[in-house]
Amino acid sequence: MIVLDEPYASEPLLAWMESSQHPVLDNEFARTTAAGRALNLVSADEAVRRIDAGERVYTNSENALAWIVENAHNESLSRAIGLFKDKAAMRQVLAALDPDLFFKTCSVDELFKLDFSKLEVPFVLKPSVGFCSMGVYAIQDREDWERALADIQRNASTWHDMYPESVIGSGSFILEGYIEGTEYALDAYFDATGAAHILNVLRHDFVSAEDTSDRMYVTSAPIVRETSALFTQWLDRVNALVGARNFPVHVEVRVLDGHVCPIEFNPLRFAGLGGTDVSWHGYGYRTYEAFLEDERPDFDRAFEGKGDKVYTMSLLNPPADATGDERFDYDAFLSRFSHVLEMRPFDVRRVGNYGFLFLETDAESANELDFLMHSDLKEFLR
């Protein structure tokens, strides 16, 4: 069962839904987005019947979670959605896995009354419920703290204009100790027995410790091969505490000296805004197809001849001083790269970014990734 919702459904997902004829909830977004396609649209009553019966469900967007929770009667599914979506709740459930990690929750009002001198730096400030690095701040000193509070005051209403409360929450924040290590993003799912299965691993690279953007996610055959066993074992430990079944999840973690520490879990979907399509562009398999049809990808076959290739998904965040009125010159931007797999433009006012870039590089074109990571994109604003 597939439930589509705002803001975006990718062309690879729409094409596969049409060819596979998997059932899709008949709602306004599905009808509008798939206009001209022969999707297998089913009524709300039929969708609820399927979900309540335990059929696997996948969403393209966290906007769909509210409909599922409000209409379906699958208590196990609803519990897992609520738990994975709430960062503070997950910290409490998984506390035994990271007993030394500091975390604190507070309301917006409490946040602005905190005495910074009593807080242990460095730490990360972020919404208890959130999406796509919105409202995430790395705090090293009082200047960072004051800048973060000012930014929250300035942008909170804009975030709520772009995404519903079920996606970005209503005002609860979490402060947690800064997690050291290499960051990764996992597309994975728990099967009918609760066992974890990795579908893709992306390394999340940053310019600096203060960088919290989604500009650079890279995957390669070596990255997946070298990390999938570690992440599978860790997810099995997580699910021993959560108990999810037939459940897809996108997870952000950091790894230091073989220890995995979670940053966040995103329920019932894989990499957002269609970012999970990097596996289709790079390796020729669809993560959502693997989950819905319970057919795990053959990594040996998928990675054949790809050992020296790096596949990147990059969310093109605007410069801090951009107004949203500028025009982004996609042609000039794309001319900087030798092997673009897809450029997926977004309405920056609606989504908050210029788009998703999918890119293939190798040793000879690795400098393109350095440019992509460090560019503030101002040279492409018109």
mmCIF file of C-alpha atoms in Angstrom:
data_model
loop_
_atom_site.group_PDB
_atom_site.id
_atom_site.type_symbol
_atom_site.label_atom_id
_atom_site.label_comp_id
_atom_site.label_asym_id
_atom_site.label_seq_id
_atom_site.Cartn_x
_atom_site.Cartn_y
_atom_site.Cartn_z
ATOM 1 C CA MET A 1 0.000 0.000 0.000
ATOM 2 C CA ILE A 2 1.359 3.444 -0.968
ATOM 3 C CA VAL A 3 0.206 6.773 0.441
ATOM 4 C CA LEU A 4 1.364 9.858 -1.470
ATOM 5 C CA ASP A 5 1.302 13.417 -0.177
ATOM 6 C CA GLU A 6 2.874 16.842 -0.586
ATOM 7 C CA PRO A 7 5.322 18.211 -1.484
ATOM 8 C CA TYR A 8 6.875 15.910 -4.096
ATOM 9 C CA ALA A 9 6.674 12.478 -5.702
ATOM 10 C CA SER A 10 9.560 11.578 -7.997
ATOM 11 C CA GLU A 11 9.281 10.451 -11.603
ATOM 12 C CA PRO A 12 10.973 7.058 -10.902
ATOM 13 C CA LEU A 13 8.442 6.371 -8.132
ATOM 14 C CA LEU A 14 5.463 7.379 -10.288
ATOM 15 C CA ALA A 15 6.685 5.285 -13.225
ATOM 16 C CA TRP A 16 7.152 2.234 -11.015
ATOM 17 C CA MET A 17 3.730 2.623 -9.392
ATOM 18 C CA GLU A 18 2.130 2.649 -12.816
ATOM 19 C CA SER A 19 4.044 -0.388 -14.089
ATOM 20 C CA SER A 20 3.693 -2.436 -10.896
ATOM 21 C CA GLN A 21 0.056 -1.488 -10.192
ATOM 22 C CA HIS A 22 0.665 -1.418 -6.462
ATOM 23 C CA PRO A 23 -2.383 0.057 -4.704
ATOM 24 C CA VAL A 24 -2.148 3.808 -4.081
ATOM 25 C CA LEU A 25 -4.468 5.854 -1.866
ATOM 26 C CA ASP A 26 -6.839 7.896 -4.032
ATOM 27 C CA ASN A 27 -6.295 11.430 -2.764
ATOM 28 C CA GLU A 28 -5.966 14.831 -4.415
ATOM 29 C CA PHE A 29 -2.172 14.799 -4.441
ATOM 30 C CA ALA A 30 -2.007 11.346 -6.088
ATOM 31 C CA ARG A 31 -4.543 12.322 -8.738
ATOM 32 C CA THR A 32 -2.855 15.631 -9.505
ATOM 33 C CA THR A 33 0.732 14.367 -9.484
ATOM 34 C CA ALA A 34 -0.015 11.273 -11.537
ATOM 35 C CA ALA A 35 -2.297 12.980 -14.058
ATOM 36 C CA GLY A 36 -2.253 10.936 -17.259
ATOM 37 C CA ARG A 37 -0.853 7.831 -15.554
ATOM 38 C CA ALA A 38 -2.893 4.687 -14.984
ATOM 39 C CA LEU A 39 -2.235 4.185 -11.284
ATOM 40 C CA ASN A 40 -4.071 1.602 -9.224
ATOM 41 C CA LEU A 41 -5.917 4.140 -7.057
ATOM 42 C CA VAL A 42 -7.965 2.695 -4.196
ATOM 43 C CA SER A 43 -10.524 4.372 -1.950
ATOM 44 C CA ALA A 44 -9.781 5.533 1.576
ATOM 45 C CA ASP A 45 -11.881 2.668 2.961
ATOM 46 C CA GLU A 46 -9.910 0.127 0.923
ATOM 47 C CA ALA A 47 -6.600 1.688 1.948
ATOM 48 C CA VAL A 48 -7.586 1.539 5.624
ATOM 49 C CA ARG A 49 -8.689 -2.084 5.230
ATOM 50 C CA ARG A 50 -5.318 -3.013 3.741
ATOM 51 C CA ILE A 51 -3.302 -1.141 6.391
ATOM 52 C CA ASP A 52 -5.392 -2.559 9.243
ATOM 53 C CA ALA A 53 -4.850 -6.048 7.830
ATOM 54 C CA GLY A 54 -1.082 -5.560 8.130
ATOM 55 C CA GLU A 55 -0.218 -4.903 4.489
ATOM 56 C CA ARG A 56 3.110 -3.129 4.079
ATOM 57 C CA VAL A 57 2.719 0.627 3.624
ATOM 58 C CA TYR A 58 5.171 3.115 2.156
ATOM 59 C CA THR A 59 4.951 6.907 1.907
ATOM 60 C CA ASN A 60 6.837 9.422 -0.201
ATOM 61 C CA SER A 61 6.467 12.121 2.444
ATOM 62 C CA GLU A 62 6.014 12.538 6.172
ATOM 63 C CA ASN A 63 2.978 14.684 5.354
ATOM 64 C CA ALA A 64 1.179 11.348 4.844
ATOM 65 C CA LEU A 65 1.730 10.170 8.412
ATOM 66 C CA ALA A 66 -1.137 12.186 9.888
ATOM 67 C CA TRP A 67 -3.666 10.584 7.510
ATOM 68 C CA ILE A 68 -2.456 7.088 8.371
ATOM 69 C CA VAL A 69 -2.539 7.656 12.127
ATOM 70 C CA GLU A 70 -5.922 9.388 12.029
ATOM 71 C CA ASN A 71 -7.670 6.882 9.757
ATOM 72 C CA ALA A 72 -6.077 3.456 10.193
ATOM 73 C CA HIS A 73 -6.554 1.272 13.262
ATOM 74 C CA ASN A 74 -3.255 -0.569 13.216
ATOM 75 C CA GLU A 75 -2.020 0.147 16.744
ATOM 76 C CA SER A 76 1.406 -1.404 16.201
ATOM 77 C CA LEU A 77 1.983 0.724 13.107
ATOM 78 C CA SER A 78 0.758 3.915 14.791
ATOM 79 C CA ARG A 79 2.954 3.308 17.832
ATOM 80 C CA ALA A 80 6.059 2.828 15.682
ATOM 81 C CA ILE A 81 5.270 5.967 13.662
ATOM 82 C CA GLY A 82 4.866 8.054 16.807
ATOM 83 C CA LEU A 83 7.991 6.679 18.414
ATOM 84 C CA PHE A 84 10.299 7.013 15.418
ATOM 85 C CA LYS A 85 9.011 10.502 14.614
ATOM 86 C CA ASP A 86 9.584 11.917 18.099
ATOM 87 C CA LYS A 87 13.330 12.386 18.656
ATOM 88 C CA ALA A 88 12.926 12.861 22.387
ATOM 89 C CA ALA A 89 10.833 9.704 22.773
ATOM 90 C CA MET A 90 13.390 7.697 20.801
ATOM 91 C CA ARG A 91 16.224 9.031 22.945
ATOM 92 C CA GLN A 92 14.387 7.763 26.018
ATOM 93 C CA VAL A 93 13.635 4.335 24.531
ATOM 94 C CA LEU A 94 17.214 3.863 23.301
ATOM 95 C CA ALA A 95 18.910 5.423 26.341
ATOM 96 C CA ALA A 96 20.461 2.089 27.326
ATOM 97 C CA LEU A 97 22.372 1.976 24.028
ATOM 98 C CA ASP A 98 23.998 5.380 24.717
ATOM 99 C CA PRO A 99 23.881 5.865 28.501
ATOM 100 C CA ASP A 100 26.419 8.710 28.536
ATOM 101 C CA LEU A 101 24.705 10.906 25.914
ATOM 102 C CA PHE A 102 23.243 14.109 27.350
ATOM 103 C CA PHE A 103 19.800 15.153 26.163
ATOM 104 C CA LYS A 104 17.154 17.548 27.400
ATOM 105 C CA THR A 105 13.718 18.489 26.068
ATOM 106 C CA CYS A 106 11.895 21.777 26.474
ATOM 107 C CA SER A 107 9.119 23.884 25.010
ATOM 108 C CA VAL A 108 9.811 26.977 22.907
ATOM 109 C CA ASP A 109 8.992 29.193 25.884
ATOM 110 C CA GLU A 110 11.369 27.223 28.117
ATOM 111 C CA LEU A 111 14.041 27.309 25.411
ATOM 112 C CA PHE A 112 14.233 31.085 25.469
ATOM 113 C CA LYS A 113 14.462 31.103 29.283
ATOM 114 C CA LEU A 114 17.386 28.664 29.566
ATOM 115 C CA ASP A 115 20.542 29.912 31.255
ATOM 116 C CA PHE A 116 23.231 29.247 28.650
ATOM 117 C CA SER A 117 25.999 29.379 31.264
ATOM 118 C CA LYS A 118 24.577 26.186 32.784
ATOM 119 C CA LEU A 119 24.555 24.235 29.507
ATOM 120 C CA GLU A 120 27.448 21.963 28.522
ATOM 121 C CA VAL A 121 28.879 22.781 25.109
ATOM 122 C CA PRO A 122 29.167 21.595 22.455
ATOM 123 C CA PHE A 123 25.622 20.403 21.844
ATOM 124 C CA VAL A 124 23.018 20.271 19.093
ATOM 125 C CA LEU A 125 19.688 22.084 19.280
ATOM 126 C CA LYS A 126 16.857 20.770 17.114
ATOM 127 C CA PRO A 127 13.076 20.302 17.043
ATOM 128 C CA SER A 128 11.792 17.144 18.749
ATOM 129 C CA VAL A 129 9.835 16.587 15.534
ATOM 130 C CA GLY A 130 11.467 17.848 12.372
ATOM 131 C CA PHE A 131 12.397 17.356 8.742
ATOM 132 C CA CYS A 132 15.303 18.009 6.411
ATOM 133 C CA SER A 133 17.620 19.764 8.897
ATOM 134 C CA MET A 134 15.081 22.523 9.557
ATOM 135 C CA GLY A 135 15.827 24.214 12.863
ATOM 136 C CA VAL A 136 18.999 22.197 13.556
ATOM 137 C CA TYR A 137 21.907 24.114 15.086
ATOM 138 C CA ALA A 138 25.381 23.088 16.244
ATOM 139 C CA ILE A 139 26.130 25.123 19.383
ATOM 140 C CA GLN A 140 29.767 25.720 20.303
ATOM 141 C CA ASP A 141 29.488 28.968 22.281
ATOM 142 C CA ARG A 142 27.133 31.731 23.407
ATOM 143 C CA GLU A 143 27.314 33.439 20.011
ATOM 144 C CA ASP A 144 26.050 30.261 18.320
ATOM 145 C CA TRP A 145 23.285 30.013 20.921
ATOM 146 C CA GLU A 146 22.051 33.561 20.440
ATOM 147 C CA ARG A 147 22.235 33.203 16.671
ATOM 148 C CA ALA A 148 20.161 30.006 16.836
ATOM 149 C CA LEU A 149 17.470 31.563 19.014
ATOM 150 C CA ALA A 150 17.238 34.551 16.683
ATOM 151 C CA ASP A 151 16.931 32.262 13.676
ATOM 152 C CA ILE A 152 14.156 30.250 15.338
ATOM 153 C CA GLN A 153 12.225 33.450 16.069
ATOM 154 C CA ARG A 154 12.726 34.635 12.503
ATOM 155 C CA ASN A 155 11.934 31.414 10.609
ATOM 156 C CA ALA A 156 9.499 29.344 12.684
ATOM 157 C CA SER A 157 6.441 30.743 10.913
ATOM 158 C CA THR A 158 8.028 30.042 7.508
ATOM 159 C CA TRP A 159 8.676 26.400 8.421
ATOM 160 C CA HIS A 160 5.031 25.999 9.411
ATOM 161 C CA ASP A 161 3.928 27.566 6.119
ATOM 162 C CA MET A 162 5.922 24.938 4.180
ATOM 163 C CA TYR A 163 5.111 21.816 6.243
ATOM 164 C CA PRO A 164 2.243 20.732 8.521
ATOM 165 C CA GLU A 165 2.534 20.288 12.272
ATOM 166 C CA SER A 166 2.723 16.487 11.893
ATOM 167 C CA VAL A 167 6.032 16.949 10.037
ATOM 168 C CA ILE A 168 7.782 19.724 11.963
ATOM 169 C CA GLY A 169 6.013 19.664 15.334
ATOM 170 C CA SER A 170 4.402 22.413 17.364
ATOM 171 C CA GLY A 171 7.278 23.804 19.366
ATOM 172 C CA SER A 172 9.152 21.229 21.440
ATOM 173 C CA PHE A 173 12.947 21.222 21.167
ATOM 174 C CA ILE A 174 15.684 18.811 22.196
ATOM 175 C CA LEU A 175 19.210 19.645 23.290
ATOM 176 C CA GLU A 176 21.634 16.756 23.011
ATOM 177 C CA GLY A 177 25.348 16.278 23.374
ATOM 178 C CA TYR A 178 27.309 16.737 20.179
ATOM 179 C CA ILE A 179 27.802 13.295 18.660
ATOM 180 C CA GLU A 180 31.273 12.779 17.247
ATOM 181 C CA GLY A 181 32.127 10.551 14.320
ATOM 182 C CA THR A 182 31.300 9.977 10.671
ATOM 183 C CA GLU A 183 27.664 10.558 9.784
ATOM 184 C CA TYR A 184 25.665 8.144 7.647
ATOM 185 C CA ALA A 185 22.129 7.939 6.291
ATOM 186 C CA LEU A 186 20.496 4.516 6.053
ATOM 187 C CA ASP A 187 17.547 3.334 3.993
ATOM 188 C CA ALA A 188 16.387 0.162 5.712
ATOM 189 C CA TYR A 189 13.332 -1.775 6.844
ATOM 190 C CA PHE A 190 12.210 -4.259 9.461
ATOM 191 C CA ASP A 191 10.557 -7.402 8.061
ATOM 192 C CA ALA A 192 7.620 -9.439 9.385
ATOM 193 C CA THR A 193 9.795 -10.907 12.142
ATOM 194 C CA GLY A 194 11.342 -7.546 13.062
ATOM 195 C CA ALA A 195 14.721 -8.317 11.476
ATOM 196 C CA ALA A 196 16.536 -5.366 9.896
ATOM 197 C CA HIS A 197 17.566 -5.177 6.238
ATOM 198 C CA ILE A 198 19.813 -2.482 4.785
ATOM 199 C CA LEU A 199 18.870 -1.191 1.324
ATOM 200 C CA ASN A 200 21.410 1.612 0.978
ATOM 201 C CA VAL A 201 24.041 3.465 2.996
ATOM 202 C CA LEU A 202 25.081 7.046 2.279
ATOM 203 C CA ARG A 203 27.892 8.918 3.987
ATOM 204 C CA HIS A 204 26.830 12.430 4.988
ATOM 205 C CA ASP A 205 29.774 14.786 4.549
ATOM 206 C CA PHE A 206 30.096 18.302 5.986
ATOM 207 C CA VAL A 207 32.277 21.352 5.420
ATOM 208 C CA SER A 208 32.816 21.871 9.154
ATOM 209 C CA ALA A 209 31.527 20.926 12.595
ATOM 210 C CA GLU A 210 29.058 23.819 12.376
ATOM 211 C CA ASP A 211 27.600 22.635 9.060
ATOM 212 C CA THR A 212 24.159 20.998 9.421
ATOM 213 C CA SER A 213 23.128 21.082 5.749
ATOM 214 C CA ASP A 214 22.001 18.200 3.541
ATOM 215 C CA ARG A 215 24.323 19.264 0.718
ATOM 216 C CA MET A 216 26.451 16.107 0.439
ATOM 217 C CA TYR A 217 25.361 12.477 0.673
ATOM 218 C CA VAL A 218 27.553 9.957 -1.122
ATOM 219 C CA THR A 219 27.193 6.232 -1.632
ATOM 220 C CA SER A 220 29.458 3.689 -3.282
ATOM 221 C CA ALA A 221 29.930 -0.054 -3.397
ATOM 222 C CA PRO A 222 32.761 0.122 -0.809
ATOM 223 C CA ILE A 223 30.694 2.309 1.564
ATOM 224 C CA VAL A 224 27.763 -0.109 1.529
ATOM 225 C CA ARG A 225 29.899 -3.251 1.757
ATOM 226 C CA GLU A 226 32.044 -1.938 4.615
ATOM 227 C CA THR A 227 29.184 -0.707 6.798
ATOM 228 C CA SER A 228 26.026 -2.735 6.116
ATOM 229 C CA ALA A 229 26.809 -5.543 8.579
ATOM 230 C CA LEU A 230 27.508 -3.054 11.400
ATOM 231 C CA PHE A 231 24.302 -1.127 10.715
ATOM 232 C CA THR A 232 22.187 -4.268 10.377
ATOM 233 C CA GLN A 233 23.361 -5.512 13.771
ATOM 234 C CA TRP A 234 22.720 -2.108 15.349
ATOM 235 C CA LEU A 235 19.216 -1.806 13.860
ATOM 236 C CA ASP A 236 18.406 -5.266 15.218
ATOM 237 C CA ARG A 237 19.360 -3.986 18.686
ATOM 238 C CA VAL A 238 17.204 -0.898 18.164
ATOM 239 C CA ASN A 239 14.200 -2.923 17.097
ATOM 240 C CA ALA A 240 14.537 -5.254 20.059
ATOM 241 C CA LEU A 241 13.454 -2.159 22.027
ATOM 242 C CA VAL A 242 10.946 -0.757 19.515
ATOM 243 C CA GLY A 243 9.266 -3.858 18.044
ATOM 244 C CA ALA A 244 8.424 -2.533 14.550
ATOM 245 C CA ARG A 245 7.248 -5.008 11.909
ATOM 246 C CA ASN A 246 7.049 -4.591 8.119
ATOM 247 C CA PHE A 247 8.274 -1.039 8.578
ATOM 248 C CA PRO A 248 10.523 1.140 6.354
ATOM 249 C CA VAL A 249 12.738 3.774 7.950
ATOM 250 C CA HIS A 250 15.330 6.358 6.987
ATOM 251 C CA VAL A 251 17.915 6.752 9.745
ATOM 252 C CA GLU A 252 20.678 9.289 10.382
ATOM 253 C CA VAL A 253 23.523 8.047 12.605
ATOM 254 C CA ARG A 254 27.113 8.786 13.537
ATOM 255 C CA VAL A 255 29.826 6.174 13.970
ATOM 256 C CA LEU A 256 32.940 6.522 16.109
ATOM 257 C CA ASP A 257 35.308 3.612 16.777
ATOM 258 C CA GLY A 258 32.657 1.103 15.716
ATOM 259 C CA HIS A 259 29.944 2.532 18.002
ATOM 260 C CA VAL A 260 26.721 3.644 16.290
ATOM 261 C CA CYS A 261 24.755 6.518 17.818
ATOM 262 C CA PRO A 262 21.421 7.633 16.305
ATOM 263 C CA ILE A 263 20.640 11.190 15.283
ATOM 264 C CA GLU A 264 17.090 10.660 14.032
ATOM 265 C CA PHE A 265 14.644 8.167 12.559
ATOM 266 C CA ASN A 266 12.177 8.990 9.775
ATOM 267 C CA PRO A 267 9.229 6.551 9.665
ATOM 268 C CA LEU A 268 7.493 4.869 6.709
ATOM 269 C CA ARG A 269 9.783 6.352 4.091
ATOM 270 C CA PHE A 270 13.314 6.333 2.796
ATOM 271 C CA ALA A 271 15.470 9.377 1.921
ATOM 272 C CA GLY A 272 13.041 12.285 1.601
ATOM 273 C CA LEU A 273 11.962 14.298 -1.438
ATOM 274 C CA GLY A 274 12.704 11.229 -3.549
ATOM 275 C CA GLY A 275 16.363 11.190 -2.485
ATOM 276 C CA THR A 276 16.195 7.410 -2.167
ATOM 277 C CA ASP A 277 16.179 7.276 -5.990
ATOM 278 C CA VAL A 278 19.978 7.530 -5.789
ATOM 279 C CA SER A 279 19.961 3.728 -5.527
ATOM 280 C CA TRP A 280 18.001 3.508 -8.783
ATOM 281 C CA HIS A 281 20.279 5.968 -10.579
ATOM 282 C CA GLY A 282 23.464 4.372 -9.274
ATOM 283 C CA TYR A 283 22.761 0.689 -8.867
ATOM 284 C CA GLY A 284 19.589 -0.053 -10.811
ATOM 285 C CA TYR A 285 17.269 -1.106 -7.969
ATOM 286 C CA ARG A 286 14.416 0.691 -6.220
ATOM 287 C CA THR A 287 14.398 0.713 -2.434
ATOM 288 C CA TYR A 288 10.605 1.033 -2.193
ATOM 289 C CA GLU A 289 10.123 -1.890 -4.577
ATOM 290 C CA ALA A 290 12.466 -4.020 -2.466
ATOM 291 C CA PHE A 291 10.490 -3.189 0.667
ATOM 292 C CA LEU A 292 6.967 -3.528 -0.744
ATOM 293 C CA GLU A 293 7.711 -6.760 -2.589
ATOM 294 C CA ASP A 294 10.059 -8.172 0.072
ATOM 295 C CA GLU A 295 12.784 -8.736 -2.504
ATOM 296 C CA ARG A 296 16.084 -7.532 -1.093
ATOM 297 C CA PRO A 297 18.592 -6.278 -3.694
ATOM 298 C CA ASP A 298 21.455 -8.461 -4.838
ATOM 299 C CA PHE A 299 24.364 -6.183 -3.913
ATOM 300 C CA ASP A 300 26.939 -8.292 -5.766
ATOM 301 C CA ARG A 301 25.015 -7.850 -8.989
ATOM 302 C CA ALA A 302 24.082 -4.211 -8.315
ATOM 303 C CA PHE A 303 27.680 -3.196 -7.611
ATOM 304 C CA GLU A 304 29.244 -5.069 -10.531
ATOM 305 C CA GLY A 305 31.488 -2.685 -12.475
ATOM 306 C CA LYS A 306 30.736 0.155 -10.034
ATOM 307 C CA GLY A 307 33.658 -0.270 -7.642
ATOM 308 C CA ASP A 308 35.294 3.048 -8.620
ATOM 309 C CA LYS A 309 32.073 5.076 -8.866
ATOM 310 C CA VAL A 310 30.618 7.456 -6.272
ATOM 311 C CA TYR A 311 26.941 8.396 -6.388
ATOM 312 C CA THR A 312 25.816 11.619 -4.783
ATOM 313 C CA MET A 313 22.474 13.074 -3.816
ATOM 314 C CA SER A 314 22.729 16.749 -2.969
ATOM 315 C CA LEU A 315 20.025 19.023 -1.604
ATOM 316 C CA LEU A 316 20.742 22.517 -2.890
ATOM 317 C CA ASN A 317 20.129 24.802 0.061
ATOM 318 C CA PRO A 318 19.950 28.539 -0.665
ATOM 319 C CA PRO A 319 22.465 31.054 0.714
ATOM 320 C CA ALA A 320 21.574 32.431 4.137
ATOM 321 C CA ASP A 321 20.813 35.873 2.709
ATOM 322 C CA ALA A 322 18.713 34.696 -0.256
ATOM 323 C CA THR A 323 15.203 36.160 -0.387
ATOM 324 C CA GLY A 324 13.560 33.485 -2.523
ATOM 325 C CA ASP A 325 12.852 36.012 -5.272
ATOM 326 C CA GLU A 326 16.019 35.142 -7.164
ATOM 327 C CA ARG A 327 16.063 32.827 -10.197
ATOM 328 C CA PHE A 328 18.398 29.838 -9.942
ATOM 329 C CA ASP A 329 20.373 29.279 -13.153
ATOM 330 C CA TYR A 330 20.208 25.492 -13.465
ATOM 331 C CA ASP A 331 22.005 25.419 -16.826
ATOM 332 C CA ALA A 332 25.021 27.291 -15.487
ATOM 333 C CA PHE A 333 25.058 25.115 -12.381
ATOM 334 C CA LEU A 334 24.873 21.814 -14.266
ATOM 335 C CA SER A 335 27.659 22.851 -16.624
ATOM 336 C CA ARG A 336 30.049 22.404 -13.687
ATOM 337 C CA PHE A 337 29.555 18.611 -13.682
ATOM 338 C CA SER A 338 30.568 15.890 -16.116
ATOM 339 C CA HIS A 339 27.978 13.176 -15.362
ATOM 340 C CA VAL A 340 24.638 14.430 -14.058
ATOM 341 C CA LEU A 341 22.189 11.597 -13.466
ATOM 342 C CA GLU A 342 19.233 13.864 -12.714
ATOM 343 C CA MET A 343 18.564 17.462 -11.754
ATOM 344 C CA ARG A 344 15.282 17.687 -9.866
ATOM 345 C CA PRO A 345 14.238 21.376 -9.551
ATOM 346 C CA PHE A 346 12.102 22.501 -6.603
ATOM 347 C CA ASP A 347 10.166 25.656 -5.872
ATOM 348 C CA VAL A 348 12.395 27.192 -3.207
ATOM 349 C CA ARG A 349 9.463 29.010 -1.590
ATOM 350 C CA ARG A 350 7.502 25.785 -1.271
ATOM 351 C CA VAL A 351 10.242 23.302 -0.360
ATOM 352 C CA GLY A 352 13.014 25.520 0.993
ATOM 353 C CA ASN A 353 15.644 24.303 -1.498
ATOM 354 C CA TYR A 354 16.459 24.740 -5.181
ATOM 355 C CA GLY A 355 16.360 21.027 -5.879
ATOM 356 C CA PHE A 356 18.022 17.643 -5.683
ATOM 357 C CA LEU A 357 21.106 16.869 -7.748
ATOM 358 C CA PHE A 358 22.016 13.236 -8.498
ATOM 359 C CA LEU A 359 25.581 12.857 -9.686
ATOM 360 C CA GLU A 360 28.099 10.186 -10.661
ATOM 361 C CA THR A 361 31.808 10.803 -10.148
ATOM 362 C CA ASP A 362 35.033 8.813 -10.158
ATOM 363 C CA ALA A 363 38.668 9.525 -9.328
ATOM 364 C CA GLU A 364 39.062 11.851 -12.310
ATOM 365 C CA SER A 365 36.005 13.971 -11.440
ATOM 366 C CA ALA A 366 36.231 13.874 -7.637
ATOM 367 C CA ASN A 367 37.009 17.617 -7.576
ATOM 368 C CA GLU A 368 33.398 18.224 -8.634
ATOM 369 C CA LEU A 369 32.269 17.030 -5.214
ATOM 370 C CA ASP A 370 34.618 19.471 -3.514
ATOM 371 C CA PHE A 371 33.083 22.316 -5.503
ATOM 372 C CA LEU A 372 29.552 21.119 -4.733
ATOM 373 C CA MET A 373 30.229 20.901 -1.008
ATOM 374 C CA HIS A 374 31.837 24.313 -0.657
ATOM 375 C CA SER A 375 29.792 26.454 -3.061
ATOM 376 C CA ASP A 376 27.273 28.820 -1.480
ATOM 377 C CA LEU A 377 25.499 28.816 -4.898
ATOM 378 C CA LYS A 378 25.397 32.626 -5.034
ATOM 379 C CA GLU A 379 27.072 32.634 -8.438
ATOM 380 C CA PHE A 380 23.994 30.893 -9.886
ATOM 381 C CA LEU A 381 21.388 33.345 -8.578
ATOM 382 C CA ARG A 382 20.006 35.761 -11.112
#
